[in-house]
Amino acid sequence: MVQKVTEVVGTSNEGFARAAQNAVETAAKTVRNLRWFRVTELEGRITNQKVSEYHATVKIYFDLDA
Amino acid sequence: MVQKVTEVVGTSNEGFARAAQNAVETAAKTVRNLRWFRVTELEGRITNQKVSEYHATVKIYFDLDA
Amino acid sequence: MVQKVTEVVGTSNEGFARAAQNAVETAAKTVRNLRWFRVTELEGRITNQKVSEYHATVKIYFDLDA
Amino acid sequence: MVQKVTEVVGTSNEGFARAAQNAVETAAKTVRNLRWFRVTELEGRITNQKVSEYHATVKIYFDLDA
Amino acid sequence: MVQKVTEVVGTSNEGFARAAQNAVETAAKTVRNLRWFRVTELEGRITNQKVSEYHATVKIYFDLDA
Amino acid sequence: MVQKVTEVVGTSNEGFARAAQNAVETAAKTVRNLRWFRVTELEGRITNQKVSEYHATVKIYFDLDA
Amino acid sequence: MVQKVTEVVGTSNEGFARAAQNAVETAAKTVRNLRWFRVTELEGRITNQKVSEYHATVKIYFDLDA
Amino acid sequence: MVQKVTEVVGTSNEGFARAAQNAVETAAKTVRNLRWFRVTELEGRITNQKVSEYHATVKIYFDLDA
Amino acid sequence: MVQKVTEVVGTSNEGFARAAQNAVETAAKTVRNLRWFRVTELEGRITNQKVSEYHATVKIYFDLDA
Amino acid sequence: MVQKVTEVVGTSNEGFARAAQNAVETAAKTVRNLRWFRVTELEGRITNQKVSEYHATVKIYFDLDA
Amino acid sequence: MVQKVTEVVGTSNEGFARAAQNAVETAAKTVRNLRWFRVTELEGRITNQKVSEYHATVKIYFDLDA
Amino acid sequence: MVQKVTEVVGTSNEGFARAAQNAVETAAKTVRNLRWFRVTELEGRITNQKVSEYHATVKIYFDLDA
């Protein structure tokens, strides 16, 4: 059994968990058999002196088809 | 004054803060005088192509009884 | 174009995203042209065996006036 | 000359070197011109209180076709 | 579901995988429900100018009883 | 908005900036909407006791099409 | 031969070496066969604008009884 | 003798050394007695599929006046 | 409650703890409400083949006035 | 008692432990009193789409003669 | 085949690539069979408020004679 | 101007600064033009449940003769 890793940056205006979820949901459109993720960076954009976006960079691990 | 450190992985389906809180609340059942924690890893499980669990690995610091 | 970096610890009793937001909003009182932030540490205080505060240490990047 | 990097988790019940080799052999099915790898994580699964699988996460570098 | 982490140094004169396995088997004598491990350090002792022992420091994750 | 990350090693006999540029230009042949890059490793090859190539490993971030 | 690792924060108003020593002496009250330690963090408390305590976080390695 | 550290991101369309130099020259407008710098991050912006800016994040150390 | 972080290099010919203390005492001349510090680097100068100065780089955390 | 550190890359076609052993045995030809080693990097060469060499970079610690 | 590693700091007033090249050329005077290098630190000296020297610390890998 | 780096572990029963000083003084017996050092690891030996030795691993930088 072998897994492959893809790195994705998800964005949300609610928080870091939602940003990670958006990264996973985007990956899910093109990759099958997603299994787990690890956060590698948490960042955010500031607009008009307020946080306007939360960013979560995640490594997503998925099973390769047999 | 000396503190000891214990490392625990908490899980939640709401987000990372709740996962850290669950780690602390579980530690609190068996260890007294918990003082603070530091996150060392944020991860999550993916089921049916969606995030099903958020995991927070935390180092929890507690005072040793005098 | 040059940016400067300032490091701030924000606190919240709701979660890590709100703690980061509080750090940014405090920086916004004295620094103009804030652009983005990166989380460098997530921690928290424990009171009476429960999480009482979430802390987010963030590096905040802002444009220097021309 | 430019190389690209892909990250893969190989599994083995013999040891870490065999796990890395399995990662490389799986990558070799879909990618040409593999050149070298670097281990980024060594982990393992425990079943019935014994190590049942060794995991090696490897970054694999391959030449892009001219 | 919450997991706890314990850090153990296993020793072997055969190799790193066997050293990790010895760490796990020693932990298994006193802790139930071991699930997985991550290697944090690989070292070794040299005696009479030859490697006499391989050491693997591993973080071992186990489920806390409900 | 979600970004994906690809890791590429560029080579140049002029310097590190040119090596990074070559990595980006190669990625640009097959990936659209490149936005920024971060250097993760600077290395080089030595031939006949002189530096013959500078290598820059870069993570390149690009927008996923909506 | 297997060693276990425990992480402890020692405190002193004299300096970092004394703080590490206090961590070891506290661990020695409840754990046998301590062998060596590694410093993982050096910190301190400031009271009335002066350093009032030096803190040394140490990983302490001890032999498990055969 | 005590030094203070300030972190600045310099930008250039020529290369990383020039980006570091721009960071230093901007700091020099408001801070005296600059002594040395250390690079903490090398990044860049991509426009129309080409590198349009090199960024160097540098920690700049300066002497505090006696 | 929000804290700000400043990074300072203290120097001493006695040792690392005294160097950290000097960093804190210099910061105390211009910043109020210092709370704690973390060591990020320990270095030293060598003159005539002997250590002539110990340097401690410390991040100092202070409360922002309400 | 003072130890010196030398860094060596050993190679093997069997596995990582044998590669580390080869590094130690080569160092032993020119340096006396080798005591222990720590792995700093595990890599490998790929030839014809298979792993042809395992590389272990090790820091080797040896006693200086009194 | 075994390689040894030596760490050298090269200096240049032109840029980082030239500083690395100077490190390699100095090592080449006393060591044979240099193969490649990896940058571990980029720094610089500031004189009269301008960058006067770029420094590149590089690990240089060379083949040991058979 | 080029500097070379050597890594040495000094030992003391007084503290970490003295251990670093011993490392430097031992290096000074065989290497000229020592300039500065950086601590890379602080460790210690425990005998009879007390700290019996403090160890400081230091990278020592020295000028190469012209």
CSV table of C-alpha atoms in Angstrom, one decimal, chain A:
chain,number,residue,atom,x,y,z
A,1,MET,CA,0.0,0.0,0.0
A,2,VAL,CA,1.4,3.3,-1.1
A,3,GLN,CA,0.1,6.9,-0.5
A,4,LYS,CA,0.8,10.0,-2.4
A,5,VAL,CA,1.0,13.5,-0.9
A,6,THR,CA,-0.4,16.7,-2.5
A,7,GLU,CA,0.0,20.2,-1.0
A,8,VAL,CA,-2.9,22.7,-1.2
A,9,VAL,CA,-3.7,26.1,0.3
A,10,GLY,CA,-7.3,26.5,1.4
A,11,THR,CA,-9.0,29.9,2.1
A,12,SER,CA,-11.9,30.8,4.3
A,13,ASN,CA,-13.3,34.0,6.0
A,14,GLU,CA,-14.5,32.0,9.0
A,15,GLY,CA,-11.3,30.3,10.4
A,16,PHE,CA,-8.5,27.9,10.0
A,17,ALA,CA,-10.5,24.7,10.2
A,18,ARG,CA,-12.8,25.8,7.5
A,19,ALA,CA,-9.8,26.8,5.4
A,20,ALA,CA,-8.4,23.3,5.8
A,21,GLN,CA,-11.8,21.8,4.9
A,22,ASN,CA,-11.9,23.9,1.7
A,23,ALA,CA,-8.5,22.7,0.7
A,24,VAL,CA,-9.7,19.1,1.2
A,25,GLU,CA,-12.9,19.6,-0.7
A,26,THR,CA,-11.1,21.2,-3.7
A,27,ALA,CA,-8.6,18.3,-3.8
A,28,ALA,CA,-11.6,15.9,-3.6
A,29,LYS,CA,-12.8,17.1,-7.0
A,30,THR,CA,-9.8,15.6,-8.9
A,31,VAL,CA,-8.2,13.0,-6.5
A,32,ARG,CA,-9.8,9.9,-5.1
A,33,ASN,CA,-9.3,8.0,-1.8
A,34,LEU,CA,-8.2,11.0,0.3
A,35,ARG,CA,-7.2,9.7,3.8
A,36,TRP,CA,-5.8,12.4,6.0
A,37,PHE,CA,-4.1,15.8,6.1
A,38,ARG,CA,-1.4,17.7,8.1
A,39,VAL,CA,-1.3,21.5,8.4
A,40,THR,CA,2.1,23.0,7.4
A,41,GLU,CA,1.3,26.7,7.5
A,42,LEU,CA,-1.4,29.0,8.9
A,43,GLU,CA,-1.5,32.5,7.4
A,44,GLY,CA,-4.1,35.2,6.5
A,45,ARG,CA,-4.8,38.2,4.4
A,46,ILE,CA,-5.5,41.6,6.0
A,47,THR,CA,-7.7,44.1,4.2
A,48,ASN,CA,-8.6,47.6,5.6
A,49,GLN,CA,-6.7,46.7,8.8
A,50,LYS,CA,-8.9,43.6,9.5
A,51,VAL,CA,-8.4,39.9,8.8
A,52,SER,CA,-10.3,39.2,5.6
A,53,GLU,CA,-9.1,35.6,4.9
A,54,TYR,CA,-7.7,32.7,6.8
A,55,HIS,CA,-5.3,30.4,4.8
A,56,ALA,CA,-4.4,26.9,5.8
A,57,THR,CA,-1.6,25.1,3.8
A,58,VAL,CA,-2.2,21.4,4.1
A,59,LYS,CA,-0.4,18.2,2.9
A,60,ILE,CA,-3.2,15.8,1.9
A,61,TYR,CA,-2.4,12.0,1.8
A,62,PHE,CA,-4.4,9.7,-0.5
A,63,ASP,CA,-4.2,6.0,-1.4
A,64,LEU,CA,-2.9,5.1,-4.8
A,65,ASP,CA,-5.2,2.7,-6.7
A,66,ALA,CA,-4.0,-0.9,-6.6
